[in-house]
Short mmCIF file of C-alpha atoms in Angstrom, two decimals:
data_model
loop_
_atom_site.label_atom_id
_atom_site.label_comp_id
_atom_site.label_asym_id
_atom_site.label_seq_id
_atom_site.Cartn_x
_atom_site.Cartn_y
_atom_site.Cartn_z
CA UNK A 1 25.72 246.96 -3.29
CA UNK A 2 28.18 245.29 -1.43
CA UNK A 3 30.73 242.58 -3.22
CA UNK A 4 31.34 240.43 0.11
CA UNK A 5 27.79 239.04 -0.76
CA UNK A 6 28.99 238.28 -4.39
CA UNK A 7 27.94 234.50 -5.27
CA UNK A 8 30.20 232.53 -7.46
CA UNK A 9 30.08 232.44 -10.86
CA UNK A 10 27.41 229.78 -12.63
CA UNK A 11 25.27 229.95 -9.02
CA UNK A 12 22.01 229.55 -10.45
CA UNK A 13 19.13 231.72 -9.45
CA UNK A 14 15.39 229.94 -9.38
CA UNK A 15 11.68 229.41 -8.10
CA UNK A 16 10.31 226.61 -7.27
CA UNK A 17 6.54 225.21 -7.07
CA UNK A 18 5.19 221.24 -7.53
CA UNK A 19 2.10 220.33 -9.65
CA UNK A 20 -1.12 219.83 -7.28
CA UNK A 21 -0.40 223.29 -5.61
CA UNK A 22 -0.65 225.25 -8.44
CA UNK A 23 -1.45 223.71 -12.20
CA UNK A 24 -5.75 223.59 -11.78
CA UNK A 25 -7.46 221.31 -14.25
CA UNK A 26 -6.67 218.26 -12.53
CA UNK A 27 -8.44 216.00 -14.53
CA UNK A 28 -8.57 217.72 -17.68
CA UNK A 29 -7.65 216.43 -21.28
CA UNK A 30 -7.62 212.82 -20.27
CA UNK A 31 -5.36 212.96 -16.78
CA UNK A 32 -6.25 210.67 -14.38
CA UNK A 33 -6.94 211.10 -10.63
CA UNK A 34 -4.39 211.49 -7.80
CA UNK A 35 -4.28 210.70 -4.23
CA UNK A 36 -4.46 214.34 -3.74
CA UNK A 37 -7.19 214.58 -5.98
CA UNK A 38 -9.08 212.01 -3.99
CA UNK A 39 -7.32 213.44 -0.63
CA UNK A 40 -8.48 216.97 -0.92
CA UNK A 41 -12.33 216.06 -2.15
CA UNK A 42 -12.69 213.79 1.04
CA UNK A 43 -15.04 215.48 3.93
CA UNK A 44 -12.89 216.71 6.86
CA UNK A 45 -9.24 216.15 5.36
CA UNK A 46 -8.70 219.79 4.02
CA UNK A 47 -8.79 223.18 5.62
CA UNK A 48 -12.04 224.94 4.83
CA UNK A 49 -12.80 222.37 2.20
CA UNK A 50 -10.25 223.46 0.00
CA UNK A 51 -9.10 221.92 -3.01
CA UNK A 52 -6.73 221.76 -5.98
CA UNK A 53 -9.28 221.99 -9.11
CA UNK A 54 -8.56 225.42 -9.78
CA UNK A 55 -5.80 226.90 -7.29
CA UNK A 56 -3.32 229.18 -9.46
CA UNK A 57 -4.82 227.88 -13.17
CA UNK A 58 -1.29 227.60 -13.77
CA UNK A 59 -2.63 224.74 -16.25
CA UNK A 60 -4.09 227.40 -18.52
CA UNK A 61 -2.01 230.37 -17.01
CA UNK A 62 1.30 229.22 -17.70
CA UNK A 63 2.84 231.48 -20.27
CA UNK A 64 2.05 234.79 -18.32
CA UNK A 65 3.13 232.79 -15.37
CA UNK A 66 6.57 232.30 -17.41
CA UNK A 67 6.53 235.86 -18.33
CA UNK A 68 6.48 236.55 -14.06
CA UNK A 69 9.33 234.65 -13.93
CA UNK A 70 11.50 236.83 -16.63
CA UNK A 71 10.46 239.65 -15.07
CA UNK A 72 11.87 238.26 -11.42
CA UNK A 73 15.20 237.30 -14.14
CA UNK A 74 15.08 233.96 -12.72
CA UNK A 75 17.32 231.68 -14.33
CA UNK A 76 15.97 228.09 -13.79
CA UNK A 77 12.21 227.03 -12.66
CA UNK A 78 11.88 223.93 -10.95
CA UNK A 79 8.16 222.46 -11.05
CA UNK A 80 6.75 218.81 -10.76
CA UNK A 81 4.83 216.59 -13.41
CA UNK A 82 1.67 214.95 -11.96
CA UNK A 83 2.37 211.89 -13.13
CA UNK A 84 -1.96 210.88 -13.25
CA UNK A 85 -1.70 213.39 -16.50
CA UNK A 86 0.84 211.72 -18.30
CA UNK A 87 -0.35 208.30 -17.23
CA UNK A 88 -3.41 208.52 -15.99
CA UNK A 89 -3.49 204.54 -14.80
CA UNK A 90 0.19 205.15 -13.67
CA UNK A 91 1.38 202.86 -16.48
CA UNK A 92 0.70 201.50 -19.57
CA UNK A 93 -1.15 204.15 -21.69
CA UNK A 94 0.43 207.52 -22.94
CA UNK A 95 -2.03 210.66 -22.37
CA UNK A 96 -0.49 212.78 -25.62
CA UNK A 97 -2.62 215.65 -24.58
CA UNK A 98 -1.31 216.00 -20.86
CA UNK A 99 2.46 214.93 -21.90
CA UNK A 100 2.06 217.89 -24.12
CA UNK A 101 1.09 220.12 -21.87
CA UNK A 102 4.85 219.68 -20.18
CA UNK A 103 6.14 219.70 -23.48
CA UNK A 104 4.39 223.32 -24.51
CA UNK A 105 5.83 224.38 -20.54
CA UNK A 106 9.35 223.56 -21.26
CA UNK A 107 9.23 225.28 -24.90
CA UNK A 108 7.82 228.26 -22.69
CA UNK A 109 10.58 228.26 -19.95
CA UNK A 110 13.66 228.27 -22.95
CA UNK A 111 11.90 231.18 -24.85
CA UNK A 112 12.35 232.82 -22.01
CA UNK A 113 15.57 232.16 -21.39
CA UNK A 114 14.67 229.99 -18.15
CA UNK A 115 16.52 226.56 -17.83
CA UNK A 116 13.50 223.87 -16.44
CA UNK A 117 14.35 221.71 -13.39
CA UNK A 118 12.07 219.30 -13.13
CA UNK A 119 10.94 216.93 -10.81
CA UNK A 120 9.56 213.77 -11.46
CA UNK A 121 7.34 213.08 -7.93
CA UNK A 122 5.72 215.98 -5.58
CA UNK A 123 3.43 213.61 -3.99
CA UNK A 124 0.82 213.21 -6.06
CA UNK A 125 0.90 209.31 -7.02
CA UNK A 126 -1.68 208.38 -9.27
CA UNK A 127 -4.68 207.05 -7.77
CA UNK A 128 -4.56 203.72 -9.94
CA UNK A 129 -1.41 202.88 -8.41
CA UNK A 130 -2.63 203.50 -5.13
CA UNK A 131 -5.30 200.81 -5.74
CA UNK A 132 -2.70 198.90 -6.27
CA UNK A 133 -0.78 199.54 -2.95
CA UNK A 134 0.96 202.76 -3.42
CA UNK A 135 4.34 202.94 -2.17
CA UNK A 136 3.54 199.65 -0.13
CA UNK A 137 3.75 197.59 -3.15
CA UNK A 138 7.77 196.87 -4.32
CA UNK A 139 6.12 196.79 -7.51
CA UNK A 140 6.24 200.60 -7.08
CA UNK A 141 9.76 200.78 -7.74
CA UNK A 142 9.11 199.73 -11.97
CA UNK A 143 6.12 201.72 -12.22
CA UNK A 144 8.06 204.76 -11.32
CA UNK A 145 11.21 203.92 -13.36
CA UNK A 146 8.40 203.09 -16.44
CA UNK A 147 7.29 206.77 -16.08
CA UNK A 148 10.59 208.25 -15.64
CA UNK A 149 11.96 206.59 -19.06
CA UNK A 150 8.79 207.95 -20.83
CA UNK A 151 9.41 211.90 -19.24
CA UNK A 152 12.76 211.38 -19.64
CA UNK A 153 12.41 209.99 -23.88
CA UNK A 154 10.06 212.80 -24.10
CA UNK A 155 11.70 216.26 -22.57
CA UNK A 156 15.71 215.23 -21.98
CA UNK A 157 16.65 216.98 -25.29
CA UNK A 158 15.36 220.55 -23.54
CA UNK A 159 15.74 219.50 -19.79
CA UNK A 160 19.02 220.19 -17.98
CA UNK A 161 18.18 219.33 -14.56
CA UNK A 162 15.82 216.03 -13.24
CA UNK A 163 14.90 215.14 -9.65
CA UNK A 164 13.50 211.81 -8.87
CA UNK A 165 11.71 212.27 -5.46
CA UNK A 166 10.63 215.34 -3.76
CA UNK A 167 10.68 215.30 0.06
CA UNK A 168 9.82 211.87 0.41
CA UNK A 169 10.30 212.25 4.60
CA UNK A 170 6.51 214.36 4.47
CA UNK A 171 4.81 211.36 1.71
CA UNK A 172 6.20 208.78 4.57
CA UNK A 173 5.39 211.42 7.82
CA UNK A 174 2.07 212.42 6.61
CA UNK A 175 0.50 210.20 4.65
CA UNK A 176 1.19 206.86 6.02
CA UNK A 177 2.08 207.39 9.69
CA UNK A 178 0.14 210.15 10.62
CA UNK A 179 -2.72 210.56 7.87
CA UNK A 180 -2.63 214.29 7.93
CA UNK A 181 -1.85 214.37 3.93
CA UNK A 182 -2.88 211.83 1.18
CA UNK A 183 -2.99 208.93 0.80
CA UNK A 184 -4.55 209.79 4.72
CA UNK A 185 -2.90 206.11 5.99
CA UNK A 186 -2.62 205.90 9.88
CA UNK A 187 0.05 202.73 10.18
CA UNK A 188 3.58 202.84 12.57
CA UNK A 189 4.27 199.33 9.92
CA UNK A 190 3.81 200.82 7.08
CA UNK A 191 6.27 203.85 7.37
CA UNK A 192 9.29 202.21 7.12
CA UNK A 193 7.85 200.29 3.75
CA UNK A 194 6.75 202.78 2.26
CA UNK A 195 10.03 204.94 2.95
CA UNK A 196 12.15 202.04 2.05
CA UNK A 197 9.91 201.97 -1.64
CA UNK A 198 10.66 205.62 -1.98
CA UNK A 199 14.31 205.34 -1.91
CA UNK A 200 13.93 202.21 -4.17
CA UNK A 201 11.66 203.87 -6.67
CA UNK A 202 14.28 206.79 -6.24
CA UNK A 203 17.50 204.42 -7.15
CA UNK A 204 15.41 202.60 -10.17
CA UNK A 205 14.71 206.03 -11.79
CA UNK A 206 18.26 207.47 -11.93
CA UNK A 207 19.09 204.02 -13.45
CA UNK A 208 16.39 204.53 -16.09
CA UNK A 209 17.84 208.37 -16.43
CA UNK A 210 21.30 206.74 -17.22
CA UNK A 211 20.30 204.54 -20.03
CA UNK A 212 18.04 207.82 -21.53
CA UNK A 213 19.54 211.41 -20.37
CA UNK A 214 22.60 212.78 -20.83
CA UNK A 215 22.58 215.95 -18.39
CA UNK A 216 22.26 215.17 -14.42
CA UNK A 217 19.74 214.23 -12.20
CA UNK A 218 19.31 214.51 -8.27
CA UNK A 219 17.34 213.74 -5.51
CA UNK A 220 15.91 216.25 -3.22
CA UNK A 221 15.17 216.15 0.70
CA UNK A 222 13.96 218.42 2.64
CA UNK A 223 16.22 218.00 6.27
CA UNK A 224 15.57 220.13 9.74
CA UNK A 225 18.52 220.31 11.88
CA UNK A 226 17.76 218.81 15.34
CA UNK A 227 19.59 220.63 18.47
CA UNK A 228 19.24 218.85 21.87
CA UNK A 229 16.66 221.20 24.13
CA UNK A 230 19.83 220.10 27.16
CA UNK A 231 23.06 217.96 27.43
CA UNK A 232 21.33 215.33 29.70
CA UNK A 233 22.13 211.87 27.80
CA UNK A 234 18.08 211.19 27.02
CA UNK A 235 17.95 214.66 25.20
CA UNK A 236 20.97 213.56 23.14
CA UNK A 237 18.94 210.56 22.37
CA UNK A 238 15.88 212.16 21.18
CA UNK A 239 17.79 214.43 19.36
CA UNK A 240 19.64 211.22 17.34
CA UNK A 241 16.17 209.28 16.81
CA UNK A 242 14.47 212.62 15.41
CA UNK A 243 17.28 213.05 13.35
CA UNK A 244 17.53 209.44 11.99
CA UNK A 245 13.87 209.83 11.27
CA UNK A 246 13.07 212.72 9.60
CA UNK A 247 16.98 213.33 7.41
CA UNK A 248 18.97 210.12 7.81
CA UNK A 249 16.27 207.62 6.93
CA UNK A 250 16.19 208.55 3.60
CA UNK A 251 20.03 210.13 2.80
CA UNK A 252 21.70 207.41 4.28
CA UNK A 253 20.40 204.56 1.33
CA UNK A 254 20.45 206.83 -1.27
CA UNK A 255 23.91 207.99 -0.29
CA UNK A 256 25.84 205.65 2.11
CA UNK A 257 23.75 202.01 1.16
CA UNK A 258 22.32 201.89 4.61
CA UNK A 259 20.10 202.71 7.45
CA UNK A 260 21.11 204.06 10.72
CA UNK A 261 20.78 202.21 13.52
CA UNK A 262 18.57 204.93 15.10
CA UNK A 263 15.72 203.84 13.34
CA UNK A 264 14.73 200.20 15.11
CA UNK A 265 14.78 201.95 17.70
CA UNK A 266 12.20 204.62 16.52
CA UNK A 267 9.89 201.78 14.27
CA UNK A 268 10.31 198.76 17.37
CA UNK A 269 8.87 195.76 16.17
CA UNK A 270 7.94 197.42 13.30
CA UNK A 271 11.19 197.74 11.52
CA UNK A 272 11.35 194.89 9.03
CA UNK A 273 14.82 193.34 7.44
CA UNK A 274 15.34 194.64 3.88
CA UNK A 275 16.69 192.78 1.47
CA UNK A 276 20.69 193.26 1.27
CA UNK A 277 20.28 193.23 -2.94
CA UNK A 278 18.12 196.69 -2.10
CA UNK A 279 20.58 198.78 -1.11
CA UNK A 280 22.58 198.47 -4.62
CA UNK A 281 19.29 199.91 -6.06
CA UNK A 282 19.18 202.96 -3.36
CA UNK A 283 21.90 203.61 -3.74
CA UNK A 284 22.80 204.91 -7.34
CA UNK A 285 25.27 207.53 -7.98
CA UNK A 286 23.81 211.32 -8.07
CA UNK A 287 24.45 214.26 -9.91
CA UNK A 288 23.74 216.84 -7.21
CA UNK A 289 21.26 216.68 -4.70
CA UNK A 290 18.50 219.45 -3.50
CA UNK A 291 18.06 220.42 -0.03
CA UNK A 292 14.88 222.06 1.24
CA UNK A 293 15.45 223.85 4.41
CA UNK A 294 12.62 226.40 6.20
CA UNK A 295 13.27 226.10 10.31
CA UNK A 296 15.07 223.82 12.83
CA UNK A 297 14.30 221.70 15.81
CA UNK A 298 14.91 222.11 19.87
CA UNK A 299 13.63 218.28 20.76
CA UNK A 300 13.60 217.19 24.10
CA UNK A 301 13.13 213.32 25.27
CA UNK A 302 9.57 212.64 25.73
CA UNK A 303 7.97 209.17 26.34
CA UNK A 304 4.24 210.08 25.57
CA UNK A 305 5.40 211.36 21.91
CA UNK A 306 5.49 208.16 19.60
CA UNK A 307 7.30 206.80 17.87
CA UNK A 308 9.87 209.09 18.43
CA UNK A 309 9.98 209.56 22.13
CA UNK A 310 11.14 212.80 20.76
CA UNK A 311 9.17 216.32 21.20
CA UNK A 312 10.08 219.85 19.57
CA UNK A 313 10.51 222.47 22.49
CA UNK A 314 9.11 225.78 21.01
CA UNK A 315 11.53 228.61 21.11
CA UNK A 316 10.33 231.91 23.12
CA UNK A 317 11.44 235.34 22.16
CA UNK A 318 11.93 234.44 18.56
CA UNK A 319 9.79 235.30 15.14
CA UNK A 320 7.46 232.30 13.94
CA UNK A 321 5.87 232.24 10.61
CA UNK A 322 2.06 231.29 10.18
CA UNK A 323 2.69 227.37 9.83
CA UNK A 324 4.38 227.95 13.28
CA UNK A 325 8.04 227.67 12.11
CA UNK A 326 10.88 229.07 13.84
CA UNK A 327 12.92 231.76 11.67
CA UNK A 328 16.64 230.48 12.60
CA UNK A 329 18.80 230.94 9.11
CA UNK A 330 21.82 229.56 11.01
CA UNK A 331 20.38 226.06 10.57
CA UNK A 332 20.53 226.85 6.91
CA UNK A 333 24.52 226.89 7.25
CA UNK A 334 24.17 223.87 9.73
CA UNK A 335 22.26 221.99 7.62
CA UNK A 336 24.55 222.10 4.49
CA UNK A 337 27.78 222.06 6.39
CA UNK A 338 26.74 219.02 8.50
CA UNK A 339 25.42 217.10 5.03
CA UNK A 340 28.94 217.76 3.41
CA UNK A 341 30.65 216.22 6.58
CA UNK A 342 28.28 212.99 6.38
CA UNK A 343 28.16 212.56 2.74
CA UNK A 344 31.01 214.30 1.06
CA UNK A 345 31.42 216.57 -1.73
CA UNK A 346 28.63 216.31 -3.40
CA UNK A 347 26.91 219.22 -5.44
CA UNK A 348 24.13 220.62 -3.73
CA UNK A 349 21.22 223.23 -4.43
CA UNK A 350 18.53 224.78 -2.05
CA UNK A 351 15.89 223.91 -3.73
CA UNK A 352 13.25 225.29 -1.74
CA UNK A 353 13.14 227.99 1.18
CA UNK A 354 10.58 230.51 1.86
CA UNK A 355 8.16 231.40 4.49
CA UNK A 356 4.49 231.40 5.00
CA UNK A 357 3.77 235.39 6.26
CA UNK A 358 0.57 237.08 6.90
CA UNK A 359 -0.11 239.32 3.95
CA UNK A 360 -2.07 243.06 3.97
CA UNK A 361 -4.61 243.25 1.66
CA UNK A 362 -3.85 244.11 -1.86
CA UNK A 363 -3.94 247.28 -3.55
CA UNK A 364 -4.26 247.45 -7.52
CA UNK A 365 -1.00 248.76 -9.22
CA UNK A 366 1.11 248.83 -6.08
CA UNK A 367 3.73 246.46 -4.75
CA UNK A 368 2.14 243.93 -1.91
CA UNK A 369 4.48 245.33 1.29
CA UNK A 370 5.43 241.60 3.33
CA UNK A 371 8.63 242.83 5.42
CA UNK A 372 8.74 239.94 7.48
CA UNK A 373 9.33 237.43 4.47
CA UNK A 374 11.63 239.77 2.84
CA UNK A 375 13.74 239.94 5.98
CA UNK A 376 13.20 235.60 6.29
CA UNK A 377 14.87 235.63 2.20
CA UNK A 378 18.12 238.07 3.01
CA UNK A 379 18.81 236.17 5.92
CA UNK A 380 18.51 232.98 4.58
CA UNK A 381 20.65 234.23 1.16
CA UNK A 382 23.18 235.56 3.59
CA UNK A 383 22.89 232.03 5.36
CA UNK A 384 23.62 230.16 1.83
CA UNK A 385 26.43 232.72 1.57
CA UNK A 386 28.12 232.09 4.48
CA UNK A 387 28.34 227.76 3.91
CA UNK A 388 29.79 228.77 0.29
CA UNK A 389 32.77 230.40 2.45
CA UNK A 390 32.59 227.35 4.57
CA UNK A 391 33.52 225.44 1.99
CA UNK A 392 29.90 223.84 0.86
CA UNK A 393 29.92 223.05 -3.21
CA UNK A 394 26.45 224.80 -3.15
CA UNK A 395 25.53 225.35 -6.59
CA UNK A 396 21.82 227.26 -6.64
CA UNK A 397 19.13 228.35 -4.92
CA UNK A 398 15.51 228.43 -5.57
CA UNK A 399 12.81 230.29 -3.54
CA UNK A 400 9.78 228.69 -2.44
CA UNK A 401 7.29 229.85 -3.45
CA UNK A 402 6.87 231.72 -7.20
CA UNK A 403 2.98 231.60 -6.52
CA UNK A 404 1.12 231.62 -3.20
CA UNK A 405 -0.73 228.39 -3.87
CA UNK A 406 -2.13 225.61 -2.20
CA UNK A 407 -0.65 224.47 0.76
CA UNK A 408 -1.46 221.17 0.81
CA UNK A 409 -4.14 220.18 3.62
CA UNK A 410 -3.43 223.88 4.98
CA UNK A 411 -5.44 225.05 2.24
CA UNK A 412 -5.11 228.66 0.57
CA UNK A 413 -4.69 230.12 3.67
CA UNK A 414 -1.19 229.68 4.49
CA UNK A 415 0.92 232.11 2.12
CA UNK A 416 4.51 231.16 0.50
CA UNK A 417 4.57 233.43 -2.70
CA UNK A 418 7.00 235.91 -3.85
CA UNK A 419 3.80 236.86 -6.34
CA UNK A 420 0.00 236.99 -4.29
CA UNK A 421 -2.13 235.73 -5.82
CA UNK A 422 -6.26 236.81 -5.46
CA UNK A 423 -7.60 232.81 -5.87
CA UNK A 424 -11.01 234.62 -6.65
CA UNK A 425 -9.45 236.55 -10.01
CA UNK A 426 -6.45 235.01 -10.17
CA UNK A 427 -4.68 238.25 -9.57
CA UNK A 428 -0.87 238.21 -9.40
CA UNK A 429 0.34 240.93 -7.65
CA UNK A 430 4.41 240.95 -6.66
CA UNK A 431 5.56 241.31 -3.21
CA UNK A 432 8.30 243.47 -1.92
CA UNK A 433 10.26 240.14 -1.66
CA UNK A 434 10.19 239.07 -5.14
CA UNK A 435 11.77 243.02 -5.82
CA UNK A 436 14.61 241.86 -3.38
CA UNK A 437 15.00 238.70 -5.12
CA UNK A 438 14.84 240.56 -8.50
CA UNK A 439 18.09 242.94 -7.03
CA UNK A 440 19.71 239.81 -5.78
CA UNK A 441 19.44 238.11 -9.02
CA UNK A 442 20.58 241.20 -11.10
CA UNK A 443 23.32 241.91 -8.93
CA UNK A 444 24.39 238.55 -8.57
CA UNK A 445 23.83 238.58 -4.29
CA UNK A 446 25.52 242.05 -3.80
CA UNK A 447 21.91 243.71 -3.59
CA UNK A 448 22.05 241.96 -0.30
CA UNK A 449 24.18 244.23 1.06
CA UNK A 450 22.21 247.35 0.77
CA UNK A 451 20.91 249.18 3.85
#
């Protein structure tokens, strides 16, 4: 044990996982479809074929998944409500049974002695709405403030901790420039609208959380620190329009009322004028905000890579995990010192960082050996460490992932979990980083300095 690694007292220890990825049952007791529902039974859109009807059974599971997380002594569990089970038409009618099943989850968590974080949207918009026009429609902003008041009338009496949006940079990136994840859209005009919806739908709900809740609520993003691949003047460039895009375009309304200028350049023709009145709905006053961080960027100027003219230079000589991330914990400390310089003082949590490692096959009543993702946690714990010291009002940190789940279009293949889990039996078997964690968590961080 070593007390230089000693976090501050109150720093809140935690897992983290979203609905899709790991609850099963998607449609059961009355839910409605999601995009991802619709996304991942679509011919050619997932890896394998792979799909979310069963993936953890965390749906059925979820009390011996609770009883994992006592054993890790995790303090908090932050996990997402798929909003198509509590509404399955998005608004309007109440699913009891589905609203329950939250209910029954948070009950769970407090027996347990585990404070629930929970977060409103992980993607998964219902598939009415989306017939409606999805985060194209400004309409999208009440819808999502309609279903906030009802989670928020239902669970604030037991629920210390809300988030609005989750990573709302990957629903923009993915599933309406690019059309790698749902709703599969393929559009450089809609981006920016459906971004700029986001942040709206983001600012509406904390207002609906201040006229119901009384704890705090947040916002999370998930930013990657962008480093010029050289000094020349069209690197710095590319390295200001990649960052514009992917972090400030959706901190800078929520936090500053605003959009950097970066981004007309990125969007071109495409970049519409908002309406001035927007802004004072972006931008509504925050509790804390979450930060997910898992790698950074090199990015070099390139003219061929659009919209960006922007292009990730891969880094030689360094460890990559299986989605092809760099390992670089420093960018941790960058990332949280540089979003205290922009934004202030604001209270932040990591609320997710892990790594996808290649696993060794299981065997039955012994501890799953992954040394590469137990080395990615300590350094990235030391990381969060070391912006404390720096001065960063960094107030938790939760590990992705509590389950190896489904990653997204990726399928089952790519592995996040401090538990493994056999998607045949449904198996959990811990890995030799959730013991770490477990020593971390006891010991408050000082388990990070043993040998």
């Amino acid at each position: 044990m070593n007390p230089r690694f000693r976090f501050p007292d109150g720093f809140l220890w935690g897992a983290a996982t979203s609905a899709y990825q790991i609850e099963g049952s998607p449609l059961a007791d009355g839910a409605g479809p999601s995009i991802w529902q619709r996304f991942a039974h679509t011919p050619g859109m997932m890896a394998n074929g792979d799909h979310g009807d069963v993936a953890c059974d965390h749906y059925r599971r979820y009390r011996d998944d609770v009883r994992l997380m006592r054993a890790l002594g995790l303090q908090s569990y932050r996990f997402s409500v798929n909003w198509a089970r509590v509404l399955p038409q998005g608004t309007g009618r109440v699913n009891a049974q589905g609203l329950d099943f939250y209910s029954r989850l948070v009950d769970e968590l407090l027996e347990n002695g585990i404070a629930p974080n929970v977060t409103l949207f992980h993607w998964d918009l219902p598939a009415a709405l989306d017939d409606r026009g999805g985060w194209l429609n400004r309409d999208s902003a009440h819808w999502f403030a309609e279903y906030a008041a009802i989670m928020f009338s239902a669970l604030d009496d037991r629920v210390p901790q809300w988030t609005t949006l989750n990573e709302p940079w990957v629903v923009v990136d993915g599933g309406y420039l690019r059309g790698a994840l749902a709703p599969g859209h393929r559009n450089l005009y809609e981006a920016p609208i459906a971004a700029h919806n986001l942040m709206r739908a983001s600012g509406a709900g904390i207002q609906a959380y201040r006229a119901h809740g009384r704890h705090a609520i947040g916002v999370v993003f998930n930013i990657e620190p962008k480093y010029p691949a050289s000094d020349s003047a069209d690197d710095l460039a590319a390295t200001r329009r990649a960052d514009a895009y992917m972090n400030l375009q959706f901190a800078d309304p929520a936090l500053l009322g605003s959009y950097p200028p970066e981004l007309r350049e990125v969007y071109g023709e495409a970049w519409p004028d908002f309406p001035a009145d927007d802004f004072r709905l972006t931008r509504q006053p925050v509790d804390f905000v979450g930060l997910n961080y898992y790698t950074r960027a090199v990015v070099r100027h390139d003219t061929d890579a659009l919209p960006l003219r922007a292009a990730p230079v891969h880094q030689p000589h360094r460890t990559h995990t299986e989605t092809g991330w760099e390992v670089y914990e420093q960018g941790l400390v960058d990332m949280l010192t540089g979003f205290r310089r922009r934004y202030g003082d604001i209270p932040l949590y990591i609320t997710e960082n892990g790594a996808a490692f290649y696993d060794p096959p299981v065997v039955e009543g012994e501890v799953l050996d992954d040394p590469l993702r137990t080395d990615y946690l300590r350094r990235h714990l030391e990381a969060a460490h070391r912006a404390i010291e720096a001065g960063v009002d960094l107030r938790g940190y939760y590990a992705w992932s509590l389950l190896d789940n489904l990653e997204w279009s990726l399928g089952y293949a790519k592995r996040f979990g401090l538990y493994h889990v056999d998607f045949a039996t449904q198996r959990r078997t811990p890995k030799a980083s959730a013991k770490l964690y477990a020593r971390v968590i006891a010991s408050h961080g000082e388990a990070l300095g043993e040998a």
